[in-house]
Amino acid sequence: MLDTPTTAPGPPGAGTDDDSAPFWAALREERVELQRCTDCARLRFPPMGRCPWCASAGQVREDVDARGSVYSWIVVHRAFRPEFAADVPYVVATVDLDAGPRVAVRLDRPDGVDFGARVAPVFHDHGAWTELRMVLGA
Ligand SMILES: [Zn+2]
């Protein structure tokens, strides 16, 4: 993990449920923890109660190296909530993790973003929750 910027006060966090609580708890420790199906062995994201490929409820959680490659991205020009007004424009990318799953995250310092660009995780502490973002240059 490249660095640990702190952003506070931050936007409200995502809703947490029984499936996603361990993912969010791991982010607080600057780890990315995903579910692996105990039947077909695939990693999955977002956290969910059953495997989207084989429907098994069996799972284990494991830390993954959250580096990956940019699949695509958008530039957000309009704040959807007042908490984001000072942030626009910002970039949201879909990233194919080297571990397999595709995640949607904000990109910090996105100048030069391109398809396939290498990215690495950075963790933003918002006080009550931690946000996973990516930065170019993994
Ligand atoms: Zn499965």
PDB file of N, CA, C and O in Angstrom, residues 75-81 84 88-90:
ATOM      1  N   VAL A  75     -15.597  10.465 -15.427  1.00  0.00           N
ATOM      2  CA  VAL A  75     -15.308  11.668 -14.663  1.00  0.00           C
ATOM      3  C   VAL A  75     -16.645  12.208 -14.162  1.00  0.00           C
ATOM      4  O   VAL A  75     -17.551  12.468 -14.956  1.00  0.00           O
ATOM      5  N   VAL A  76     -16.752  12.325 -12.854  1.00  0.00           N
ATOM      6  CA  VAL A  76     -17.979  12.824 -12.233  1.00  0.00           C
ATOM      7  C   VAL A  76     -17.873  14.342 -12.153  1.00  0.00           C
ATOM      8  O   VAL A  76     -16.954  14.874 -11.521  1.00  0.00           O
ATOM      9  N   HIS A  77     -18.815  15.030 -12.802  1.00  0.00           N
ATOM     10  CA  HIS A  77     -18.798  16.499 -12.833  1.00  0.00           C
ATOM     11  C   HIS A  77     -19.871  17.115 -11.944  1.00  0.00           C
ATOM     12  O   HIS A  77     -19.860  18.311 -11.714  1.00  0.00           O
ATOM     13  N   ARG A  78     -20.827  16.307 -11.522  1.00  0.00           N
ATOM     14  CA  ARG A  78     -21.928  16.833 -10.713  1.00  0.00           C
ATOM     15  C   ARG A  78     -21.981  16.068  -9.390  1.00  0.00           C
ATOM     16  O   ARG A  78     -21.993  14.838  -9.387  1.00  0.00           O
ATOM     17  N   ALA A  79     -22.007  16.798  -8.303  1.00  0.00           N
ATOM     18  CA  ALA A  79     -22.069  16.165  -6.986  1.00  0.00           C
ATOM     19  C   ALA A  79     -23.478  15.617  -6.760  1.00  0.00           C
ATOM     20  O   ALA A  79     -24.456  16.343  -6.881  1.00  0.00           O
ATOM     21  N   PHE A  80     -23.551  14.342  -6.433  1.00  0.00           N
ATOM     22  CA  PHE A  80     -24.842  13.727  -6.173  1.00  0.00           C
ATOM     23  C   PHE A  80     -25.289  13.957  -4.735  1.00  0.00           C
ATOM     24  O   PHE A  80     -26.438  13.736  -4.400  1.00  0.00           O
ATOM     25  N   ARG A  81     -24.379  14.350  -3.886  1.00  0.00           N
ATOM     26  CA  ARG A  81     -24.681  14.707  -2.492  1.00  0.00           C
ATOM     27  C   ARG A  81     -23.854  15.921  -2.149  1.00  0.00           C
ATOM     28  O   ARG A  81     -22.763  16.113  -2.674  1.00  0.00           O
ATOM     29  N   PHE A  84     -20.033  15.821  -1.519  1.00  0.00           N
ATOM     30  CA  PHE A  84     -19.086  15.627  -2.609  1.00  0.00           C
ATOM     31  C   PHE A  84     -18.873  16.892  -3.435  1.00  0.00           C
ATOM     32  O   PHE A  84     -18.097  16.874  -4.393  1.00  0.00           O
ATOM     33  N   VAL A  88     -15.771  17.517  -6.919  1.00  0.00           N
ATOM     34  CA  VAL A  88     -15.948  17.422  -8.367  1.00  0.00           C
ATOM     35  C   VAL A  88     -14.997  18.380  -9.076  1.00  0.00           C
ATOM     36  O   VAL A  88     -14.721  19.463  -8.548  1.00  0.00           O
ATOM     37  N   PRO A  89     -14.492  18.020 -10.239  1.00  0.00           N
ATOM     38  CA  PRO A  89     -14.648  16.712 -10.856  1.00  0.00           C
ATOM     39  C   PRO A  89     -13.720  15.683 -10.209  1.00  0.00           C
ATOM     40  O   PRO A  89     -12.636  16.013  -9.767  1.00  0.00           O
ATOM     41  N   TYR A  90     -14.183  14.427 -10.180  1.00  0.00           N
ATOM     42  CA  TYR A  90     -13.340  13.325  -9.708  1.00  0.00           C
ATOM     43  C   TYR A  90     -13.570  12.107 -10.598  1.00  0.00           C
ATOM     44  O   TYR A  90     -14.533  12.057 -11.360  1.00  0.00           O
TER      45      TYR A  90
END
